[in-house]
Coordinates of C-alpha atoms and ligand atoms in Angstrom, one line a residue:
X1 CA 0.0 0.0 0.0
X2 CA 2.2 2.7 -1.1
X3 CA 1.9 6.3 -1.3
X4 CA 1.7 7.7 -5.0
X5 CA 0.1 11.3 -4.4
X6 CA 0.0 13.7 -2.0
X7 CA -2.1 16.7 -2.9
X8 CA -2.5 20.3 -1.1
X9 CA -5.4 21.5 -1.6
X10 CA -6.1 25.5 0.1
X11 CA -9.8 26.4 0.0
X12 CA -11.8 29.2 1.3
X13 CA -15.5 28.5 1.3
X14 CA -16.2 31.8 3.2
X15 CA -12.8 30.9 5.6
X16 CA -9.4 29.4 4.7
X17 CA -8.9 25.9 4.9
X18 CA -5.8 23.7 4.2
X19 CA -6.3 20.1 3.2
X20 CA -4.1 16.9 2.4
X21 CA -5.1 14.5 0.4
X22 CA -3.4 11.4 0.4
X23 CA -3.6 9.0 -2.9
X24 CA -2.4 4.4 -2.4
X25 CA -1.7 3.1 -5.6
X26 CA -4.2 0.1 -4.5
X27 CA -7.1 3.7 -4.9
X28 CA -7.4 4.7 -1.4
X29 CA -7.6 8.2 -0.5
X30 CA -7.2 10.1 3.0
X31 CA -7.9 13.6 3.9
X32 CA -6.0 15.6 6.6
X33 CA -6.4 19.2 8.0
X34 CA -3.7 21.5 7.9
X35 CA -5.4 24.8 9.0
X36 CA -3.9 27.3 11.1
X37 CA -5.6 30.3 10.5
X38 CA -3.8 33.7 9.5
X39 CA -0.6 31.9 8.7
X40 CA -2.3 28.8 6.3
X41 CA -0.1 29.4 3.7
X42 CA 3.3 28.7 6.0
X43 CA 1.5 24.8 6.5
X44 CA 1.0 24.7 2.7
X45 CA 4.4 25.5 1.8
X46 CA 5.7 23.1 4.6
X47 CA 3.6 20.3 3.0
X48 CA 3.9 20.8 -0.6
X49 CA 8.1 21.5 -0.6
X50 CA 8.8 19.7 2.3
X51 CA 6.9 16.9 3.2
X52 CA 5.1 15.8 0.2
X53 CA 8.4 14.6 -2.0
X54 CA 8.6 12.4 0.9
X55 CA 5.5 10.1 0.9
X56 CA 5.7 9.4 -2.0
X57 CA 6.5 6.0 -2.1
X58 CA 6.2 5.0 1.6
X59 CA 3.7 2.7 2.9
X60 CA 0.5 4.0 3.7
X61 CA 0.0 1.6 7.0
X62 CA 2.9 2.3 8.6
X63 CA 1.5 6.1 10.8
X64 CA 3.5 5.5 13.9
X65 CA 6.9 5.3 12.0
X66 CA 5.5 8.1 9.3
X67 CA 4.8 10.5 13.0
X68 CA 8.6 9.7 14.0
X69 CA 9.8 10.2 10.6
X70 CA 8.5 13.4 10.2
X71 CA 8.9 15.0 13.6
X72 CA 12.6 13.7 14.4
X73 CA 13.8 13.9 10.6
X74 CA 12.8 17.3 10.3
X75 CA 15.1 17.6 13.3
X76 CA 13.7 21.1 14.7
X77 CA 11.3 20.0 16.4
X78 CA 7.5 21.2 17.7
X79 CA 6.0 24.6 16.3
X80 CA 2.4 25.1 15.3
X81 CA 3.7 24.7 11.5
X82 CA 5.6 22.0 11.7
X83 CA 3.1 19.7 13.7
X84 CA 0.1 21.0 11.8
X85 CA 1.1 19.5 8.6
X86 CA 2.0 16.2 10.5
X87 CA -1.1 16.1 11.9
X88 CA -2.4 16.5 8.0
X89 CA -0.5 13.2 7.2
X90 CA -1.4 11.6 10.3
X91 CA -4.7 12.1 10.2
X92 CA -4.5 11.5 6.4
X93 CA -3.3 8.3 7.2
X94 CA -5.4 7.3 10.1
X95 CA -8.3 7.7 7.4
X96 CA -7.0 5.2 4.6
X97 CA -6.2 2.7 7.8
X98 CA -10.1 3.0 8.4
X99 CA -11.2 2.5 5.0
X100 CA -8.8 -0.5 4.0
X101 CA -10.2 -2.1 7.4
X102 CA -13.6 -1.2 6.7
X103 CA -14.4 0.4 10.2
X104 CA -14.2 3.7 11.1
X105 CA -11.3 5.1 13.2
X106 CA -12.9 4.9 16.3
X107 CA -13.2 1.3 16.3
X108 CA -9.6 0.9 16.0
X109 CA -8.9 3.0 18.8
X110 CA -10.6 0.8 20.6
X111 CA -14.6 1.1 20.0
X112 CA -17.0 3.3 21.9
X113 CA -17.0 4.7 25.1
X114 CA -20.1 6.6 25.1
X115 CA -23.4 7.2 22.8
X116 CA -22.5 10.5 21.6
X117 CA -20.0 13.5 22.0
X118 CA -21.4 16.5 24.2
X119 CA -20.7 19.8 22.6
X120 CA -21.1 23.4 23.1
X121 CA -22.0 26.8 21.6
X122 CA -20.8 29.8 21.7
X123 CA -23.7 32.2 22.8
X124 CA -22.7 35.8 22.5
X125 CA -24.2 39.2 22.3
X126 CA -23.5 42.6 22.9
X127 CA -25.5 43.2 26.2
X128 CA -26.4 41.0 28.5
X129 CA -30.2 40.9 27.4
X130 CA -28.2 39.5 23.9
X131 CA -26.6 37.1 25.6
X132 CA -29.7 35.6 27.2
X133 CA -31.4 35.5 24.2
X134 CA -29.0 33.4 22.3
X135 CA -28.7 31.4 25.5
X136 CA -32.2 30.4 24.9
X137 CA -31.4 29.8 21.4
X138 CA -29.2 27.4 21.9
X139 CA -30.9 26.1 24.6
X140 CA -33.5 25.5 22.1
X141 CA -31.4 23.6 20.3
X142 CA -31.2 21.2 23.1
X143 CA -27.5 22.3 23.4
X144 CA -26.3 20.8 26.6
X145 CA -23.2 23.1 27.5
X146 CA -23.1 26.6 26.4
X147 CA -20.0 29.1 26.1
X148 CA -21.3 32.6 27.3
X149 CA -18.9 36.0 25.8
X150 CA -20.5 39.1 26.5
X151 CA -19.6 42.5 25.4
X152 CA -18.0 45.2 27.8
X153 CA -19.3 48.4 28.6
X154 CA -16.4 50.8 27.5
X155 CA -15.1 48.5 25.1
X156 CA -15.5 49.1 21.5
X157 CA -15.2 45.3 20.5
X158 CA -14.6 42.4 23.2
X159 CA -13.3 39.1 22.1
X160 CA -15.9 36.3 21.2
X161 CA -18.9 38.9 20.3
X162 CA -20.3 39.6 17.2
X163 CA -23.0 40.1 15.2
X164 CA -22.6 37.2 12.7
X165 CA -23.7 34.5 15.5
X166 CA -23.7 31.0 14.5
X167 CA -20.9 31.3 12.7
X168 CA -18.4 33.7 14.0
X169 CA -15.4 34.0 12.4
X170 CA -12.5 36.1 14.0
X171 CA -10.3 36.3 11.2
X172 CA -11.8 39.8 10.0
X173 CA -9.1 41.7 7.5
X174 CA -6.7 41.4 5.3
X175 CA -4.5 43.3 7.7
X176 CA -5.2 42.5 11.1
X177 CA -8.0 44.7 12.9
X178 CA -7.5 46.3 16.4
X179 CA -9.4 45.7 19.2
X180 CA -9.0 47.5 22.9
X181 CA -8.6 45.7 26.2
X182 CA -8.8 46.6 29.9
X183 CA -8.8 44.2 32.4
X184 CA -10.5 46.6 35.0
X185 CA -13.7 47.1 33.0
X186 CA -13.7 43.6 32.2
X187 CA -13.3 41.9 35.7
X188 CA -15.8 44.1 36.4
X189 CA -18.6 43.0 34.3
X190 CA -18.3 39.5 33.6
X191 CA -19.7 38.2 37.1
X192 CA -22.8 39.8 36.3
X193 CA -22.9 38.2 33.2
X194 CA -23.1 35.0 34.8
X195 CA -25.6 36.1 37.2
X196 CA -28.2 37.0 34.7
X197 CA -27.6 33.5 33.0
X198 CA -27.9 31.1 36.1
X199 CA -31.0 33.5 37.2
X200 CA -32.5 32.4 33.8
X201 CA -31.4 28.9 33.3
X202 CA -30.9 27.6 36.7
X203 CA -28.0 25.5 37.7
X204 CA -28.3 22.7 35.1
X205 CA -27.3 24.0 31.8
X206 CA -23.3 23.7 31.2
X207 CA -21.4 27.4 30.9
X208 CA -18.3 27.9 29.9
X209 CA -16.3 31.2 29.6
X210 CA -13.1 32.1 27.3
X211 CA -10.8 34.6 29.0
X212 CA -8.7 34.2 25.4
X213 CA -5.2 34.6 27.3
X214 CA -6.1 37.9 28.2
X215 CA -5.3 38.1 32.5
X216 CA -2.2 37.6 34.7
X217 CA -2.5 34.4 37.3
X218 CA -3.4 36.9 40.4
X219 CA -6.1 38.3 38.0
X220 CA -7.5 34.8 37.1
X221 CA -7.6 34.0 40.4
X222 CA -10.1 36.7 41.7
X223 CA -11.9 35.7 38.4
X224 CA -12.3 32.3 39.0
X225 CA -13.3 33.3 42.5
X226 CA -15.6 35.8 41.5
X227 CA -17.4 33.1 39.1
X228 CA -17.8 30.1 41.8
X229 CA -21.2 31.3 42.8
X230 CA -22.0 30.5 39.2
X231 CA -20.3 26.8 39.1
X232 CA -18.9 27.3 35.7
X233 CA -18.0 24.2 33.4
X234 CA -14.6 26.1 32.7
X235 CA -12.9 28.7 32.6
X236 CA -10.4 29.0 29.5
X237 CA -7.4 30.5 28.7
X238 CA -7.5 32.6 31.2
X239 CA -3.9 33.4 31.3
X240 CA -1.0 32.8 28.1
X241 CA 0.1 29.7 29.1
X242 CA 3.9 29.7 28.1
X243 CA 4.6 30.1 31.6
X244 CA 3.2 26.5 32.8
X245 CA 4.0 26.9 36.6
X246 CA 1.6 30.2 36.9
X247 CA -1.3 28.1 36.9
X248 CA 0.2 26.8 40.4
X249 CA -0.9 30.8 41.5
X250 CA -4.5 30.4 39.6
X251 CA -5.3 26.9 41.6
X252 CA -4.2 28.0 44.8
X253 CA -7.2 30.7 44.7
X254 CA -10.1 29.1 43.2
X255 CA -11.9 25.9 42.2
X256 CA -13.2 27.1 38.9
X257 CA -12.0 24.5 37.0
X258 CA -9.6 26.1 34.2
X259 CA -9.1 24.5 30.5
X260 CA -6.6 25.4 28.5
X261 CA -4.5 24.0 25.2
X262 CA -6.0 25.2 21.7
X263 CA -2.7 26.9 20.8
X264 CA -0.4 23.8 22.1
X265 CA 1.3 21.7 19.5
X266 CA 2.1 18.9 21.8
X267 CA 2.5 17.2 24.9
X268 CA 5.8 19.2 26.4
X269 CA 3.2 22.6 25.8
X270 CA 1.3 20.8 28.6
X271 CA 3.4 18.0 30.3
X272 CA 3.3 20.4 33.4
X273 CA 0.2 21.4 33.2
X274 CA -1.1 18.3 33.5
X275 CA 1.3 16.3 35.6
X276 CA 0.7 18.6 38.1
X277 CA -2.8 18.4 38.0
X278 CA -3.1 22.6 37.4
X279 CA -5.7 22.2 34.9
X280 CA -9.2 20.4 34.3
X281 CA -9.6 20.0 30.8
X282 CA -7.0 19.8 27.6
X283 CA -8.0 21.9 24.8
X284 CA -5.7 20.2 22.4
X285 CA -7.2 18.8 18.7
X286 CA -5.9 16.8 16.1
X287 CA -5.0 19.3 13.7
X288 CA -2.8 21.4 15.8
X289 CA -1.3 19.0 18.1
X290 CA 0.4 16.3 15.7
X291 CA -2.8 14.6 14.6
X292 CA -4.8 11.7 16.1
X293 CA -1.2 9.8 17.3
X294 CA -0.1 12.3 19.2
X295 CA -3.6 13.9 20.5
X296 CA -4.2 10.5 21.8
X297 CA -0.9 10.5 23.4
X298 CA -1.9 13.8 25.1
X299 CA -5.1 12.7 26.0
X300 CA -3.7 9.8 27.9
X301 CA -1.4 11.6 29.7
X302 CA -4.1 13.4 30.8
X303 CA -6.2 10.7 31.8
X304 CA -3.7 9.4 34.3
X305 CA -3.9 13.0 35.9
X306 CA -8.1 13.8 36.2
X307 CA -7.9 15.9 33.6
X308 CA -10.6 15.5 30.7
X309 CA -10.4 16.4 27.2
X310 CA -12.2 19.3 25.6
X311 CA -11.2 20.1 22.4
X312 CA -10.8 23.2 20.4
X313 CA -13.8 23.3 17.5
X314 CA -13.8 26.6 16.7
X315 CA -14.7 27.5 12.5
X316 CA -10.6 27.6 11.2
X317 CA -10.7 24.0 12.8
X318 CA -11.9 22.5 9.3
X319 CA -14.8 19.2 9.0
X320 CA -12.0 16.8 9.1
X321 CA -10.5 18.2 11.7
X322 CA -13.9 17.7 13.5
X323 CA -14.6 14.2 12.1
X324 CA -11.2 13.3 13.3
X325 CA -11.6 14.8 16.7
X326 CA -14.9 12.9 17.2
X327 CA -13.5 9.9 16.5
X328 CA -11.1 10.2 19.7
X329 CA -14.0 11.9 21.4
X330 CA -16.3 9.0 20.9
X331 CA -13.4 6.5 22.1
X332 CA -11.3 7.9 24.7
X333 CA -12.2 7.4 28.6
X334 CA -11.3 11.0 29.8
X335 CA -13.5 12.8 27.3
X336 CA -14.8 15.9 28.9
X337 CA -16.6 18.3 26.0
X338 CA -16.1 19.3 22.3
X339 CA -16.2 22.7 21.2
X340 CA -18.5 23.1 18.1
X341 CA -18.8 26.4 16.1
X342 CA -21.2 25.6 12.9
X343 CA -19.8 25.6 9.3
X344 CA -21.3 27.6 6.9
X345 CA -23.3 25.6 3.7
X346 CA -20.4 26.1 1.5
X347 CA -17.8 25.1 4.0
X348 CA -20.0 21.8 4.4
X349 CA -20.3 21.5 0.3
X350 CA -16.7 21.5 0.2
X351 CA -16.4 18.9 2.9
X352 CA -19.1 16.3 2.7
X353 CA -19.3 14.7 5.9
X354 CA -20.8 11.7 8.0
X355 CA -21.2 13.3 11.2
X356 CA -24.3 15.0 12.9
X357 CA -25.6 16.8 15.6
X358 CA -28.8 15.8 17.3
X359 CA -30.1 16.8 20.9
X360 CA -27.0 18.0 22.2
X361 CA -24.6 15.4 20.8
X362 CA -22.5 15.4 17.6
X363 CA -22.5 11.5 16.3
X364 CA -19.3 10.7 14.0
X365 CA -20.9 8.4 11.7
X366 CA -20.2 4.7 11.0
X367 CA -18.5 5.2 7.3
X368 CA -15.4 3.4 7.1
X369 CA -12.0 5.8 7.8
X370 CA -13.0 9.4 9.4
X371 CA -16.2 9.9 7.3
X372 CA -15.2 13.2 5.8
X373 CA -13.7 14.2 2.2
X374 CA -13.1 17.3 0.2
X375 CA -14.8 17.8 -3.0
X376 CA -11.9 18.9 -5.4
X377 CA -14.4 20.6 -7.4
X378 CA -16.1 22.7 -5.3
X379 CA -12.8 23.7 -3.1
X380 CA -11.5 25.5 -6.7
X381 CA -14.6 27.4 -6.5
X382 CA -13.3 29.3 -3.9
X383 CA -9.6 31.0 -4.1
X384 CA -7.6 32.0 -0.6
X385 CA -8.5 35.4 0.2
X386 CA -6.2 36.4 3.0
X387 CA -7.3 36.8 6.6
X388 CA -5.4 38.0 9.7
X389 CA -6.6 37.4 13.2
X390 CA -6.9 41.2 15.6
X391 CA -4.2 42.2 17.6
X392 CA -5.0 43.7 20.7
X393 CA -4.1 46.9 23.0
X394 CA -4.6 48.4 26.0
X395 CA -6.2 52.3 26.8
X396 CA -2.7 53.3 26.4
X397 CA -1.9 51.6 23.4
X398 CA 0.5 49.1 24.7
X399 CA 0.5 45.4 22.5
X400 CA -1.7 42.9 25.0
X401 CA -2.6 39.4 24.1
X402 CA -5.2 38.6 21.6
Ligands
LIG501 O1 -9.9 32.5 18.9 O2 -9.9 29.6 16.8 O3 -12.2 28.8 21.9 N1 -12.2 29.2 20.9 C1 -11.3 30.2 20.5 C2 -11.3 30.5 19.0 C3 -9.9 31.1 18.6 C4 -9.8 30.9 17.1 C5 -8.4 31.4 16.6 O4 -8.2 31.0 15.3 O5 -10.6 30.7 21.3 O6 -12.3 31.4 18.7
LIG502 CO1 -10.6 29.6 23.1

């Protein structure tokens, strides 16, 4: 079963996407995501001149020593680049496994654990009478677990609100936009936030919250404390988490449980982290962190530790990212949640896929492989248009995280 094509294929059905398709001689095919959004073309160039003249001609079956060969040939090692385009082949891979087997991936990571994958939405509005009306929308919707982003009064823009809902898309400009940040007008808001919600929904519904990297530790802390009344699901990114050891500061102040991991590549971004027990749930997915091989490496890691899975799914995470992710979701022990930010129609014309969402669940399907493709066709309908992600600053106009 050897390799004989390797295609890159960059798309952007109303966002940029960048998919691998690989091609056996015996006429499988496997598609891999390669996304990482504002800087997709730096994962295309890494695939096509640097990683594509060298599948050709290896076996398809072997994934474990393809993973080795490409993170510890390439010898520099980790990087949001380099690991996104082997999670492409990975995950590429994983997919033709399925469909020579005639099962899909799940089963070979060892069958089901549960009936369906919980997810959440992102509910977000302006004010906080916004908020709790897409709340109930999603609620509606018989959404289970809902992330809550309000706007701040004094604020211009806040992160995680705008008026596109179902299918907000950050990436905004073809330079990057500016947003404004202060963290006084912000702590000071966001418990109220949650007030209003719980008043309204009562204390069953799932809420989540993104901080988006945004606080210092001592300012997550009295965040985390400030939101216990509220028994949040999680509270994410609350601080940039380069620095692993400042969660040690975070935990010592609250038990609002804290996820964190959709910008890791691998395991060492959150060895610590986890190992220490200083988070709750792993934010890591396939496409970013190496690919099913390695996210499942992760995952156990963190399953030895009490900490759950909860997977980025935001819109720059493509449908095969997804229907890989839910394959792992659907099969791991520690799975906690799965983000999921709706696709728009074309995005889901260009990637036909098995899985579905009903009442609160997303199911991944029982085609053989991952259950996802790319239609060639429709893909060339839509060029890349280039997108940047904001930067952010404060009052003063000093550079703040995004
Ligand atoms: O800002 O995926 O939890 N979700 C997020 C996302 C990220 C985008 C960046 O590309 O934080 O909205
Ligand atoms: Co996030």
């Amino acid at each position: 079963m050897k390799i004989v094509d390797a295609r890159v294929i960059v798309t952007c059905p109303g966002r940029n996407f960048v998919t691998l398709k690989i091609v056996t001689d015996d006429g499988f095919t496997g598609v891999g995501d390669a996304t990482l959004n504002g800087r997709e073309l730096a994962v295309a160039s890494y695939l096509s001149d640097h990683v594509v003249p060298l599948l050709i001609g290896r076996d398809a079956a072997r994934i474990e020593d393809t993973w080795q060969y490409l993170y510890k040939g390439a010898y520099w090692r980790r990087g949001p680049v380099t690991m996104s385009a082997i999670a492409a082949v990975d995950t590429a891979l994983w997919d033709i496994k399925g469909k020579q087997a005639g099962m899909p991936v799940y089963q070979m990571l060892g069958g089901r654990s549960r009936e369906g994958v919980t997810v959440y939405g992102h509910a977000n509005g302006a004010t906080v009478d916004d908020v709790l009306a897409e709340v109930e929308r999603y609620v509606g919707m018989s959404y289970r677990a809902v992330r809550v982003q309000c706007g701040v009064p004094g604020l211009a823009t806040t992160y995680g609100v705008s008026t596109d809902k179902l299918f907000y898309e950050p990436a905004d400009g073809t330079l990057p936009s500016q947003t404004q940040w202060s963290t006084e007008r912000y702590l000071a808001h966001v418990p109220g936030v949650f007030a209003r919600v719980r008043e309204e929904f009562g204390p069953h519904l799932r809420l989540l919250h993104d901080v988006h990297h945004r606080l210092t530790p001592i300012e997550a802390a009295r965040l985390g404390k400030s939101l216990e009344p509220y028994a949040l699901t999680w509270m994410e990114d609350p601080v940039p988490a380069e620095l692993q050891e400042g969660f040690r500061l975070i935990r010592q102040h609250t038990v609002t449980p804290i996820a964190v991991g959709e910008v890791f590549n691998s395991v060492w971004d959150c060895q610590q982290l986890i190992a220490e027990q200083l988070i709750d749930y792993i934010r890591t997915t396939v496409v970013h962190a190496g690919g099913i091989t390695h996210l499942r490496r992760i995952f156990d890691l963190a399953a030895l530790h009490h900490v759950r899975s909860g997977s980025h799914g935001a819109t720059d995470l493509s449908p095969v990212c997804m229907a890989a992710a839910l394959q792992l979701d659907v099969s791991i022990p520690n799975f906690g949640l799965q983000e999921y930010m709706r696709h728009t129609d074309d995005t889901d014309r260009v990637f036909p896929h098995a899985y579905r969402y009903a009442d609160g669940y997303l199911h991944p399907g029982e085609e053989p492989g991952l259950g996802v493709d790319i239609d060639e066709k429709a893909a060339a309908e839509f060029p890349y248009a280039p997108a940047y992600l904001p930067v952010n600053r404060l009052e003063d106009g000093t550079m703040h995280s995004w």
